Tab-separated table of C-alpha atoms and ligand atoms in Angstrom:
chain	number	residue	atom	x	y	z
G	1	MET	CA	-27.968	11.267	5.876
G	2	SER	CA	-26.325	13.523	8.446
G	3	ALA	CA	-26.469	12.567	12.119
G	4	ILE	CA	-27.028	15.293	14.719
G	5	LEU	CA	-26.367	14.785	18.405
G	6	VAL	CA	-28.542	16.798	20.803
G	7	VAL	CA	-27.101	17.210	24.291
G	8	ASP	CA	-29.484	18.480	26.969
G	9	ASP	CA	-30.058	17.451	30.556
G	10	VAL	CA	-33.814	18.059	30.253
G	11	PRO	CA	-35.113	14.900	28.541
G	12	ALA	CA	-38.293	16.511	27.180
G	13	MET	CA	-36.264	19.327	25.635
G	14	ALA	CA	-33.776	16.949	24.028
G	15	GLU	CA	-36.461	14.624	22.656
G	16	GLN	CA	-38.432	17.542	21.233
G	17	TYR	CA	-35.345	18.894	19.512
G	18	ALA	CA	-34.437	15.496	18.125
G	19	TYR	CA	-37.964	14.998	16.857
G	20	ASP	CA	-38.063	18.413	15.180
G	21	LEU	CA	-34.635	17.978	13.637
G	22	LYS	CA	-35.820	14.765	12.005
G	23	ARG	CA	-39.062	16.294	10.860
G	24	VAL	CA	-37.823	19.649	9.584
G	25	GLY	CA	-34.253	18.838	8.593
G	26	GLY	CA	-34.594	15.162	7.706
G	27	TYR	CA	-31.611	14.282	9.897
G	28	ASP	CA	-30.776	11.280	11.971
G	29	ALA	CA	-30.911	12.522	15.545
G	30	LEU	CA	-29.165	11.114	18.615
G	31	VAL	CA	-29.755	12.272	22.166
G	32	ALA	CA	-27.497	12.549	25.196
G	33	HIS	CA	-28.695	13.725	28.593
G	34	SER	CA	-25.345	14.668	30.075
G	35	GLY	CA	-21.888	15.776	29.054
G	36	ARG	CA	-20.459	12.340	29.879
G	37	GLU	CA	-23.056	10.581	27.798
G	38	ALA	CA	-22.330	12.981	24.919
G	39	LEU	CA	-18.603	12.228	24.933
G	40	ASP	CA	-19.399	8.564	25.220
G	41	LEU	CA	-21.669	8.714	22.178
G	42	LEU	CA	-19.095	10.662	20.189
G	43	GLU	CA	-16.702	7.795	20.776
G	44	ARG	CA	-19.207	5.208	19.639
G	45	GLU	CA	-21.112	6.832	16.809
G	46	VAL	CA	-20.464	8.793	13.650
G	47	VAL	CA	-21.829	12.272	14.390
G	48	ASP	CA	-21.825	15.143	11.888
G	49	CYS	CA	-22.932	17.978	14.132
G	50	VAL	CA	-23.565	18.525	17.843
G	51	ILE	CA	-26.173	20.786	19.412
G	52	LEU	CA	-24.982	21.374	22.938
G	53	ASP	CA	-26.721	22.852	25.948
G	54	LEU	CA	-24.382	25.089	27.905
G	55	GLU	CA	-26.241	24.792	31.206
G	56	MET	CA	-26.132	21.264	32.553
G	57	PRO	CA	-25.523	19.933	36.039
G	58	GLY	CA	-22.216	18.117	36.539
G	59	MET	CA	-20.248	18.381	33.338
G	60	ASP	CA	-21.545	21.506	31.613
G	61	GLY	CA	-21.282	22.546	27.963
G	62	PHE	CA	-17.976	24.308	28.475
G	63	GLU	CA	-16.461	21.177	29.965
G	64	VAL	CA	-17.723	19.153	27.013
G	65	LEU	CA	-16.156	21.601	24.560
G	66	ARG	CA	-12.837	21.420	26.396
G	67	ALA	CA	-12.919	17.631	26.472
G	68	MET	CA	-13.759	17.530	22.750
G	69	GLN	CA	-10.827	19.793	22.005
G	70	ARG	CA	-8.502	17.637	24.101
G	71	ARG	CA	-9.608	14.446	22.366
G	72	GLY	CA	-9.344	16.026	18.931
G	73	PHE	CA	-12.973	15.679	17.830
G	74	GLN	CA	-13.465	17.652	14.631
G	75	VAL	CA	-17.249	17.647	14.554
G	76	PRO	CA	-18.865	21.134	14.524
G	77	VAL	CA	-20.750	22.176	17.650
G	78	LEU	CA	-23.619	24.622	17.950
G	79	VAL	CA	-24.257	25.700	21.506
G	80	TYR	CA	-27.649	26.751	22.717
G	81	THR	CA	-28.608	28.557	25.777
G	82	GLY	CA	-31.769	29.728	27.423
G	83	THR	CA	-30.142	32.464	29.435
G	84	GLY	CA	-29.565	34.925	26.635
G	85	ASN	CA	-26.157	35.575	28.148
G	86	TYR	CA	-23.989	36.385	25.151
G	87	ALA	CA	-20.757	36.618	27.078
G	88	ARG	CA	-21.149	32.898	27.759
G	89	CYS	CA	-21.770	32.228	24.066
G	90	THR	CA	-18.633	34.122	23.115
G	91	GLU	CA	-16.724	32.056	25.632
G	92	ALA	CA	-18.109	28.884	24.003
G	93	ILE	CA	-16.989	30.088	20.569
G	94	ARG	CA	-13.545	30.639	22.008
G	95	LEU	CA	-13.591	26.994	23.070
G	96	GLY	CA	-14.287	25.874	19.522
G	97	ALA	CA	-18.076	26.046	19.131
G	98	ARG	CA	-19.119	26.944	15.572
G	99	SER	CA	-21.969	29.277	16.534
G	100	PHE	CA	-24.802	29.658	19.000
G	101	ILE	CA	-28.572	29.607	18.914
G	102	ASP	CA	-31.249	30.644	21.325
G	103	LYS	CA	-33.588	27.992	22.729
G	104	ALA	CA	-36.503	30.199	21.725
G	105	GLU	CA	-35.614	30.212	18.033
G	106	PRO	CA	-37.911	28.384	15.584
G	107	MET	CA	-36.678	25.025	14.291
G	108	GLU	CA	-36.330	26.390	10.732
G	109	ARG	CA	-33.631	28.751	11.966
G	110	VAL	CA	-31.904	25.975	13.859
G	111	VAL	CA	-31.879	23.775	10.768
G	112	GLN	CA	-30.417	26.665	8.819
G	113	GLU	CA	-27.595	26.931	11.344
G	114	VAL	CA	-27.018	23.178	11.231
G	115	GLU	CA	-26.930	23.209	7.428
G	116	HIS	CA	-24.460	26.045	7.561
G	117	ALA	CA	-22.199	24.141	9.941
G	118	LEU	CA	-22.402	20.965	7.831
G	119	GLU	CA	-21.624	22.903	4.671
G	120	GLN	CA	-18.652	24.577	6.318
G	121	GLN	CA	-17.398	21.181	7.409
G	122	ARG	CA	-17.772	19.832	3.868
G	123	LEU	CA	-15.876	22.817	2.489
G	124	THR	CA	-13.093	22.334	5.000
G	125	GLY	CA	-12.819	18.734	3.828
G	126	GLN	CA	-12.770	19.750	0.176
G	127	LEU	CA	-10.167	22.391	0.865
G	128	ALA	CA	-7.944	19.765	2.426
G	129	VAL	CA	-8.447	17.577	-0.647
G	130	LEU	CA	-7.581	20.441	-2.981
G	131	ARG	CA	-4.536	21.450	-0.986
G	132	ASP	CA	-3.438	17.852	-0.934
G	133	ARG	CA	-3.938	17.653	-4.672
G	134	LEU	CA	-1.975	20.830	-5.370
G	135	GLU	CA	0.915	19.350	-3.453
G	136	SER	CA	0.764	15.962	-5.070
G	137	GLU	CA	-0.433	17.157	-8.446
G	138	ALA	CA	1.838	15.220	-10.727
G	139	PRO	CA	0.940	15.105	-14.379
G	140	LEU	CA	1.293	11.862	-16.288
G	141	VAL	CA	4.211	12.846	-18.467
G	142	GLY	CA	4.690	11.227	-21.851
G	143	ALA	CA	3.308	11.383	-25.377
G	144	SER	CA	4.570	8.043	-26.690
G	145	PRO	CA	2.016	5.726	-28.308
G	146	ALA	CA	2.137	3.496	-25.230
G	147	MET	CA	1.364	6.499	-23.030
G	148	GLN	CA	-1.374	7.684	-25.385
G	149	HIS	CA	-2.863	4.239	-25.172
G	150	LEU	CA	-2.729	4.394	-21.372
G	151	LYS	CA	-4.400	7.802	-21.260
G	152	ASP	CA	-7.166	6.539	-23.545
G	153	ALA	CA	-7.685	3.543	-21.287
G	154	ILE	CA	-7.909	5.827	-18.242
G	155	GLY	CA	-10.457	8.017	-20.011
G	156	ARG	CA	-12.604	5.023	-20.868
G	157	VAL	CA	-12.938	3.668	-17.328
G	158	ALA	CA	-12.525	6.819	-15.222
G	159	LYS	CA	-16.217	7.688	-15.021
G	160	ILE	CA	-17.648	4.249	-14.306
G	161	PRO	CA	-18.223	3.238	-10.679
G	162	SER	CA	-16.883	-0.340	-11.041
G	163	PRO	CA	-13.542	-1.345	-9.533
G	164	VAL	CA	-10.472	-0.865	-11.701
G	165	LEU	CA	-7.279	-2.897	-11.491
G	166	VAL	CA	-4.051	-1.087	-12.363
G	167	VAL	CA	-1.198	-3.423	-13.255
G	168	GLY	CA	2.387	-2.651	-14.113
G	169	GLU	CA	5.947	-3.140	-13.015
G	170	SER	CA	7.330	-1.561	-9.912
G	171	GLY	CA	7.881	2.183	-10.268
G	172	SER	CA	6.028	2.417	-13.560
G	173	GLY	CA	3.503	4.937	-12.251
G	174	LYS	CA	0.548	2.902	-10.973
G	175	GLU	CA	-0.229	5.256	-8.136
G	176	LEU	CA	-0.075	8.207	-10.491
G	177	VAL	CA	-2.548	6.414	-12.743
G	178	ALA	CA	-4.853	5.764	-9.783
G	179	ARG	CA	-4.792	9.476	-8.957
G	180	GLU	CA	-5.511	10.303	-12.575
G	181	LEU	CA	-8.483	7.920	-12.503
G	182	HIS	CA	-9.745	9.824	-9.477
G	183	ARG	CA	-9.143	13.213	-11.056
G	184	ARG	CA	-10.946	12.265	-14.225
G	185	GLY	CA	-13.578	10.285	-12.332
G	186	ALA	CA	-17.122	11.111	-11.355
G	187	THR	CA	-16.194	12.568	-7.934
G	188	PRO	CA	-12.885	14.423	-8.329
G	189	THR	CA	-13.559	16.699	-5.346
G	190	GLY	CA	-14.170	13.704	-3.096
G	191	PRO	CA	-11.375	12.179	-1.020
G	192	PHE	CA	-8.614	9.989	-2.437
G	193	ILE	CA	-7.600	7.517	0.248
G	194	ALA	CA	-4.622	5.244	-0.363
G	195	LEU	CA	-4.053	2.075	1.591
G	196	ASN	CA	-0.979	-0.043	1.007
G	197	ALA	CA	-1.714	-3.637	1.923
G	198	ALA	CA	2.000	-4.431	2.058
G	199	ALA	CA	2.716	-1.692	4.564
G	200	ILE	CA	0.180	-2.750	7.200
G	201	PRO	CA	0.698	-5.617	9.653
G	202	GLU	CA	-1.534	-8.500	8.613
G	203	ASN	CA	-3.645	-8.415	11.780
G	204	LEU	CA	-4.449	-4.724	11.328
G	205	VAL	CA	-5.502	-4.772	7.683
G	206	GLU	CA	-9.203	-5.330	8.334
G	207	ASP	CA	-9.251	-2.664	11.008
G	208	GLU	CA	-7.687	-0.180	8.574
G	209	LEU	CA	-10.159	-1.107	5.851
G	210	PHE	CA	-13.404	-1.399	7.769
G	211	GLY	CA	-12.799	0.336	11.103
G	212	HIS	CA	-14.171	-0.922	14.391
G	213	GLU	CA	-16.904	-0.290	16.916
G	214	ARG	CA	-15.959	0.727	20.396
G	215	GLY	CA	-14.972	-2.312	22.442
G	216	ALA	CA	-14.423	-4.492	19.367
G	217	PHE	CA	-11.163	-5.671	20.922
G	218	THR	CA	-8.934	-4.740	23.835
G	219	GLY	CA	-7.701	-1.233	23.238
G	220	ALA	CA	-10.597	-0.276	20.975
G	221	ALA	CA	-11.666	2.549	23.270
G	222	THR	CA	-13.499	4.515	20.620
G	223	LEU	CA	-15.340	3.888	17.399
G	224	ARG	CA	-13.003	4.231	14.478
G	225	THR	CA	-14.047	4.479	10.861
G	226	GLY	CA	-11.888	2.687	8.315
G	227	ALA	CA	-10.546	3.566	4.893
G	228	PHE	CA	-13.766	2.557	3.139
G	229	GLU	CA	-15.774	5.098	5.093
G	230	ALA	CA	-13.058	7.733	4.805
G	231	ALA	CA	-13.116	7.297	1.026
G	232	SER	CA	-16.887	7.607	0.800
G	233	GLY	CA	-17.806	9.910	-2.057
G	234	GLY	CA	-14.355	9.463	-3.537
G	235	THR	CA	-11.757	6.836	-4.371
G	236	LEU	CA	-10.221	4.093	-2.266
G	237	PHE	CA	-6.842	3.140	-3.697
G	238	LEU	CA	-5.808	-0.343	-2.587
G	239	ASP	CA	-2.131	-0.531	-3.374
G	240	GLU	CA	-0.301	-3.878	-3.537
G	241	ILE	CA	-3.616	-5.711	-3.526
G	242	GLY	CA	-1.712	-8.972	-4.066
G	243	GLU	CA	-0.460	-8.682	-0.493
G	244	LEU	CA	-3.932	-8.565	1.032
G	245	PRO	CA	-4.499	-11.488	3.439
G	246	LEU	CA	-7.020	-14.054	2.191
G	247	ALA	CA	-9.557	-13.338	4.937
G	248	ALA	CA	-9.524	-9.621	4.125
G	249	GLN	CA	-9.920	-10.458	0.429
G	250	ALA	CA	-13.149	-12.311	1.181
G	251	LYS	CA	-14.500	-9.340	3.092
G	252	LEU	CA	-13.385	-6.944	0.402
G	253	LEU	CA	-15.338	-8.862	-2.196
G	254	ARG	CA	-18.463	-8.731	-0.077
G	255	VAL	CA	-18.088	-4.968	0.375
G	256	ILE	CA	-17.621	-4.400	-3.343
G	257	GLU	CA	-20.686	-6.461	-4.187
G	258	GLN	CA	-22.989	-5.191	-1.452
G	259	ARG	CA	-21.631	-1.636	-1.261
G	260	GLN	CA	-21.853	-1.685	2.497
G	261	ILE	CA	-19.494	-2.506	5.336
G	262	THR	CA	-19.723	-3.837	8.853
G	263	ARG	CA	-17.187	-2.378	11.251
G	264	LEU	CA	-15.200	-4.906	13.284
G	265	GLY	CA	-16.964	-5.973	16.441
G	266	GLY	CA	-20.325	-4.738	15.274
G	267	ASN	CA	-23.323	-5.908	13.332
G	268	ARG	CA	-24.820	-2.734	11.934
G	269	THR	CA	-24.077	-2.051	8.288
G	270	VAL	CA	-22.931	1.232	6.823
G	271	ALA	CA	-23.440	2.099	3.167
G	272	VAL	CA	-20.207	2.996	1.383
G	273	SER	CA	-19.933	4.837	-1.882
G	274	ALA	CA	-16.192	4.662	-2.443
G	275	ARG	CA	-14.930	3.731	-5.877
G	276	VAL	CA	-12.237	1.059	-5.604
G	277	VAL	CA	-9.007	1.240	-7.581
G	278	ALA	CA	-6.575	-1.589	-6.875
G	279	ALA	CA	-2.986	-1.923	-8.020
G	280	THR	CA	-0.421	-4.667	-8.170
G	281	ASN	CA	2.906	-5.467	-9.741
G	282	ARG	CA	2.324	-9.153	-9.218
G	283	ASP	CA	0.903	-11.626	-11.676
G	284	LEU	CA	-2.424	-12.126	-9.927
G	285	GLU	CA	-3.332	-15.078	-12.102
G	286	ALA	CA	-0.203	-16.849	-10.883
G	287	GLU	CA	-1.067	-15.833	-7.327
G	288	VAL	CA	-4.484	-17.423	-7.798
G	289	ARG	CA	-2.892	-20.627	-9.054
G	290	ALA	CA	-0.559	-20.621	-6.065
G	291	GLY	CA	-3.528	-20.265	-3.717
G	292	ARG	CA	-2.387	-16.881	-2.436
G	293	PHE	CA	-5.128	-14.875	-4.083
G	294	ARG	CA	-8.826	-15.672	-4.171
G	295	GLU	CA	-10.111	-16.515	-7.596
G	296	ASP	CA	-13.468	-14.794	-7.038
G	297	VAL	CA	-11.774	-11.547	-6.042
G	298	TYR	CA	-9.469	-11.816	-9.025
G	299	TYR	CA	-12.387	-12.180	-11.421
G	300	ARG	CA	-14.196	-9.270	-9.817
G	301	LEU	CA	-11.160	-7.000	-10.166
G	302	ASN	CA	-10.146	-8.276	-13.555
G	303	VAL	CA	-13.129	-6.759	-15.376
G	304	HIS	CA	-11.521	-3.362	-15.992
G	305	VAL	CA	-7.754	-3.562	-16.169
G	306	VAL	CA	-5.472	-0.653	-16.923
G	307	ARG	CA	-1.958	-1.727	-17.831
G	308	VAL	CA	0.830	0.767	-17.181
G	309	PRO	CA	3.640	0.242	-19.703
G	310	ALA	CA	7.206	-0.261	-18.543
G	311	LEU	CA	9.543	2.615	-19.256
G	312	ARG	CA	11.562	0.550	-21.775
G	313	GLU	CA	8.378	0.242	-23.851
G	314	ARG	CA	8.256	3.994	-24.174
G	315	LEU	CA	11.853	5.165	-24.248
G	316	SER	CA	10.796	8.074	-26.435
G	317	ASP	CA	9.235	9.547	-23.270
G	318	VAL	CA	12.603	9.710	-21.519
G	319	PRO	CA	13.463	13.284	-22.626
G	320	ALA	CA	10.124	14.689	-21.475
G	321	LEU	CA	10.316	12.735	-18.223
G	322	VAL	CA	13.869	13.900	-17.565
G	323	GLU	CA	12.845	17.488	-18.178
G	324	HIS	CA	9.875	17.153	-15.836
G	325	LEU	CA	11.883	15.395	-13.130
G	326	LEU	CA	14.747	17.906	-13.429
G	327	ALA	CA	12.423	20.858	-13.013
G	328	SER	CA	10.506	19.422	-10.069
G	329	THR	CA	13.596	18.079	-8.294
G	330	CYS	CA	15.601	21.293	-8.736
G	331	ALA	CA	12.639	23.246	-7.387
G	332	ARG	CA	12.350	20.876	-4.438
G	333	PHE	CA	16.062	21.145	-3.678
G	334	GLY	CA	16.015	24.905	-4.144
G	335	VAL	CA	18.809	24.804	-6.735
G	336	ARG	CA	18.996	26.629	-10.071
G	337	PRO	CA	17.277	24.686	-12.875
G	338	LYS	CA	19.727	22.444	-14.724
G	339	THR	CA	19.687	20.910	-18.170
G	340	VAL	CA	20.833	17.569	-19.542
G	341	ASP	CA	23.036	17.639	-22.616
G	342	PRO	CA	22.035	15.555	-25.657
G	343	GLY	CA	24.759	12.959	-25.161
G	344	ALA	CA	23.604	12.225	-21.650
G	345	LEU	CA	19.992	12.096	-22.734
G	346	ASP	CA	20.909	9.650	-25.452
G	347	CYS	CA	22.606	7.437	-22.899
G	348	LEU	CA	19.539	7.497	-20.649
G	349	MET	CA	17.401	6.502	-23.624
G	350	ARG	CA	19.439	3.359	-24.154
G	351	TYR	CA	19.103	2.020	-20.671
G	352	ASP	CA	16.336	-0.505	-20.051
G	353	TRP	CA	15.141	0.670	-16.583
G	354	THR	CA	13.919	-2.827	-15.699
G	355	ARG	CA	14.688	-2.476	-12.030
G	356	ASN	CA	12.356	0.345	-11.097
G	357	ASN	CA	11.184	2.149	-14.209
G	358	VAL	CA	10.298	5.841	-13.750
G	359	ARG	CA	11.196	5.734	-10.074
G	360	GLU	CA	14.685	4.553	-11.057
G	361	LEU	CA	14.928	7.372	-13.589
G	362	ARG	CA	13.789	9.830	-10.943
G	363	ASN	CA	16.489	8.650	-8.559
G	364	VAL	CA	19.134	8.870	-11.272
G	365	VAL	CA	18.079	12.432	-12.098
G	366	GLU	CA	18.336	13.277	-8.425
G	367	ARG	CA	21.826	11.800	-8.199
G	368	MET	CA	22.916	13.665	-11.321
G	369	ILE	CA	21.704	16.988	-9.970
G	370	ILE	CA	23.768	16.429	-6.847
G	371	ALA	CA	26.782	15.096	-8.757
G	372	THR	CA	27.322	18.173	-10.889
G	373	ASP	CA	28.024	21.768	-10.027
G	374	SER	CA	27.607	23.012	-13.549
G	375	GLU	CA	24.446	24.105	-15.273
G	376	ALA	CA	24.415	21.249	-17.785
G	377	ILE	CA	24.473	17.607	-16.817
G	378	GLY	CA	26.771	15.548	-19.053
G	379	VAL	CA	27.426	11.872	-19.661
G	380	GLU	CA	30.155	11.901	-17.015
G	381	ASP	CA	27.529	12.819	-14.401
G	382	ILE	CA	25.426	9.744	-15.137
G	383	PRO	CA	25.958	7.083	-12.463
G	384	ALA	CA	28.446	4.483	-13.728
G	385	ASP	CA	26.090	1.531	-13.392
G	386	ILE	CA	23.566	3.224	-15.658
G	387	ARG	CA	26.199	4.276	-18.178
G	388	GLU	CA	27.649	0.784	-18.312
G	389	GLY	CA	24.283	-0.880	-18.425
G	390	ALA	CA	23.175	1.253	-21.333
G	391	GLY	CA	23.425	-1.413	-24.018
G	392	PRO	CA	26.135	-2.427	-26.498
G	393	GLN	CA	25.592	0.270	-29.091
G	394	ARG	CA	27.342	2.884	-27.081
G	395	THR	CA	30.500	4.437	-28.459
G	396	PRO	CA	33.361	3.987	-25.988
G	397	THR	CA	32.842	7.339	-24.309
G	398	GLY	CA	29.101	7.159	-24.384
G	399	THR	CA	28.892	10.446	-26.250
G	400	VAL	CA	26.985	11.031	-29.454
G	401	PRO	CA	28.315	8.571	-32.066
G	402	SER	CA	30.638	10.187	-34.551
G	403	THR	CA	31.698	7.637	-37.154
G	404	PHE	CA	29.432	6.991	-40.109
G	405	GLN	CA	28.945	3.347	-39.068
G	406	ALA	CA	28.049	4.302	-35.544
G	407	LEU	CA	25.663	7.018	-36.701
G	408	LYS	CA	23.985	4.609	-39.091
G	409	ALA	CA	23.604	1.957	-36.425
G	410	GLU	CA	22.201	4.453	-33.985
G	411	ALA	CA	19.718	5.783	-36.540
G	412	GLU	CA	18.617	2.227	-37.324
G	413	ARG	CA	18.143	1.481	-33.639
G	414	GLN	CA	16.055	4.583	-33.136
G	415	ILE	CA	13.885	3.845	-36.156
G	416	ILE	CA	13.217	0.311	-34.935
G	417	VAL	CA	12.363	1.382	-31.375
G	418	ALA	CA	10.081	4.156	-32.619
G	419	ALA	CA	8.276	1.768	-34.957
G	420	LEU	CA	7.882	-0.810	-32.198
G	421	GLU	CA	6.414	1.763	-29.868
G	422	GLN	CA	4.111	2.983	-32.607
G	423	ASN	CA	2.802	-0.561	-33.020
G	424	ASN	CA	2.597	-1.409	-29.370
G	425	TRP	CA	5.507	-3.801	-29.703
G	426	HIS	CA	3.493	-6.037	-31.957
G	427	ILE	CA	6.300	-7.706	-33.923
G	428	THR	CA	4.435	-8.708	-37.074
G	429	ARG	CA	2.669	-5.365	-37.393
G	430	THR	CA	5.930	-3.470	-36.853
G	431	ALA	CA	7.699	-5.580	-39.462
G	432	GLN	CA	4.906	-4.813	-41.907
G	433	ALA	CA	5.003	-1.099	-41.099
G	434	LEU	CA	8.738	-1.036	-41.741
G	435	GLY	CA	8.344	-2.942	-44.998
G	436	LEU	CA	10.449	-5.866	-43.764
G	437	ALA	CA	10.057	-9.313	-45.277
G	438	ASP	CA	8.687	-10.943	-42.151
G	439	HIS	CA	8.741	-10.811	-38.390
G	440	ALA	CA	11.911	-12.918	-38.265
G	441	SER	CA	13.843	-10.187	-40.057
G	442	LEU	CA	12.697	-7.691	-37.468
G	443	LEU	CA	13.635	-9.996	-34.606
G	444	LYS	CA	17.096	-10.369	-36.121
G	445	ILE	CA	17.619	-6.596	-36.232
G	446	MET	CA	16.257	-6.266	-32.707
G	447	ARG	CA	18.739	-8.880	-31.492
G	448	ARG	CA	21.578	-7.080	-33.209
G	449	HIS	CA	20.679	-3.899	-31.346
G	450	ASN	CA	19.801	-5.680	-28.155
G	451	ILE	CA	16.284	-4.238	-28.251
G	452	SER	CA	13.696	-6.054	-26.196
G	453	ARG	CA	10.487	-5.274	-24.470
G	454	GLY	CA	11.755	-7.205	-21.489
Q	501	ATP	N1	4.204	9.173	-16.485
Q	501	ATP	C1	4.820	9.731	-15.441
Q	501	ATP	N2	5.038	11.055	-15.434
Q	501	ATP	C2	5.652	11.643	-14.398
Q	501	ATP	N3	6.090	10.999	-13.312
Q	501	ATP	C3	5.909	9.689	-13.254
Q	501	ATP	C4	5.260	8.979	-14.311
Q	501	ATP	N4	5.220	7.693	-13.985
Q	501	ATP	C5	5.795	7.585	-12.780
Q	501	ATP	N5	6.219	8.781	-12.329
Q	501	ATP	C6	6.920	9.041	-11.052
Q	501	ATP	O1	7.666	7.884	-10.742
Q	501	ATP	C7	7.569	7.533	-9.374
Q	501	ATP	C8	6.948	6.170	-9.230
Q	501	ATP	O2	5.592	6.218	-9.591
Q	501	ATP	P1	4.470	5.419	-8.775
Q	501	ATP	O3	4.727	5.510	-7.312
Q	501	ATP	O4	3.155	5.844	-9.272
Q	501	ATP	O5	4.799	3.942	-9.269
Q	501	ATP	P2	4.154	2.557	-8.848
Q	501	ATP	O6	3.909	1.811	-10.089
Q	501	ATP	O7	3.008	2.807	-7.944
Q	501	ATP	O8	5.358	1.881	-8.059
Q	501	ATP	P3	5.330	0.634	-7.010
Q	501	ATP	O9	5.081	-0.592	-7.805
Q	501	ATP	O10	6.696	0.650	-6.433
Q	501	ATP	O11	4.257	0.927	-6.037
Q	501	ATP	C9	6.747	8.631	-8.740
Q	501	ATP	O12	7.615	9.594	-8.227
Q	501	ATP	C10	5.955	9.201	-9.888
Q	501	ATP	O13	5.637	10.555	-9.667
Q	502	MG	MG1	2.834	2.317	-5.915
């Protein structure tokens, strides 16, 4: 329900307006009898629209508008006046008022104006979301079986309102998956708010999550809404959930179950409709055993788990990823698009990327773009540590193998990796698919080629 603040020095006028706004528009209405009181209320309450009298003793409507501008209040203001002096109204618009109404106008008209202002505000918010999305729009690249599996999993849980836990190694794309869950979710035009529990000082986490009432603690001069309220009607992405302090975990659980929050230093509850997506690269079960993560929270989050595969489990995606990263990085750097020659690509496909997965690949691509002046990136442009870490099957120069033995070995390696990916790295199933005697034979070949899931 939207909350409208009516500011008028004549109490009867203000009360009448508030009453009519409730009756005709179905709004929550607040009343302030002076400019000071209005600013005070704006600092303490969540207000969606202000109806402001221009003529008031002491601090008049113009002063209020100026003060609102100075303090950065974004809430739309409709000014009203009984004087019919339109020059004054124009002046108010110049100071940031959305529009003006005459005190003599029927309430239906006023409600129409309010609705218009609220709608405009909503659109502004959506525009910001869309602009944000255009900028951060990053497709989930990859068509490997592991990636297909991931996309299916996303599709299955995207639309449900329950919390989802995204797990995967560092740099594997968890945040991208969270954004994809939002995009394919029930409220894609709603906000996507990300909060990284590891990046916030422990004593500020609850403030960031739940906000505070004015005066909740020293320095809390104004009401501040937290991430849960900001994400209302959209998604709240809780990154590095394993780092959340235990006390905040307890509160989080209560919010998820009751779908309402209490701001710090207050006792009124606010309904929240944010869908929670949490992510971690930690083993939460181990964290629970170690007493660092609450078991009840773990079980609540563990209902819908989306596992993001490590890059070494989907090496067949490396070419597509490299192409995508090359294009976007070259565009970002403002350099001519470059290509990667097959030998270099082959080398990148033999590396295990255990340190940082796709993020590591992204950084390597960036370094390669900088390292070469030519159009095509070759093996010699690959950072030495990657080239040397690229597994034992490499020919001395790291180029495409040329002897029959080397070609055969390379083909065998590729067949095995492809089959493993196809079967989700299930050893027995892969061995069967390849027509091998048993899983031990497959393991032996894998050892020979130094293939492992990690
Ligand atoms: N499938 C993918 N397609 C395209 N880009 C990807 C993919 N996966 C990851 N990336 C890119 O790799 C980088 C790391 O991804 P992201 O930040 O989502 O990883 P993360 O799992 O959240 O990492 P961390 O554990 O460090 O928080 C980002 O630049 C992201 O755009
Ligand atoms: Mg992340």
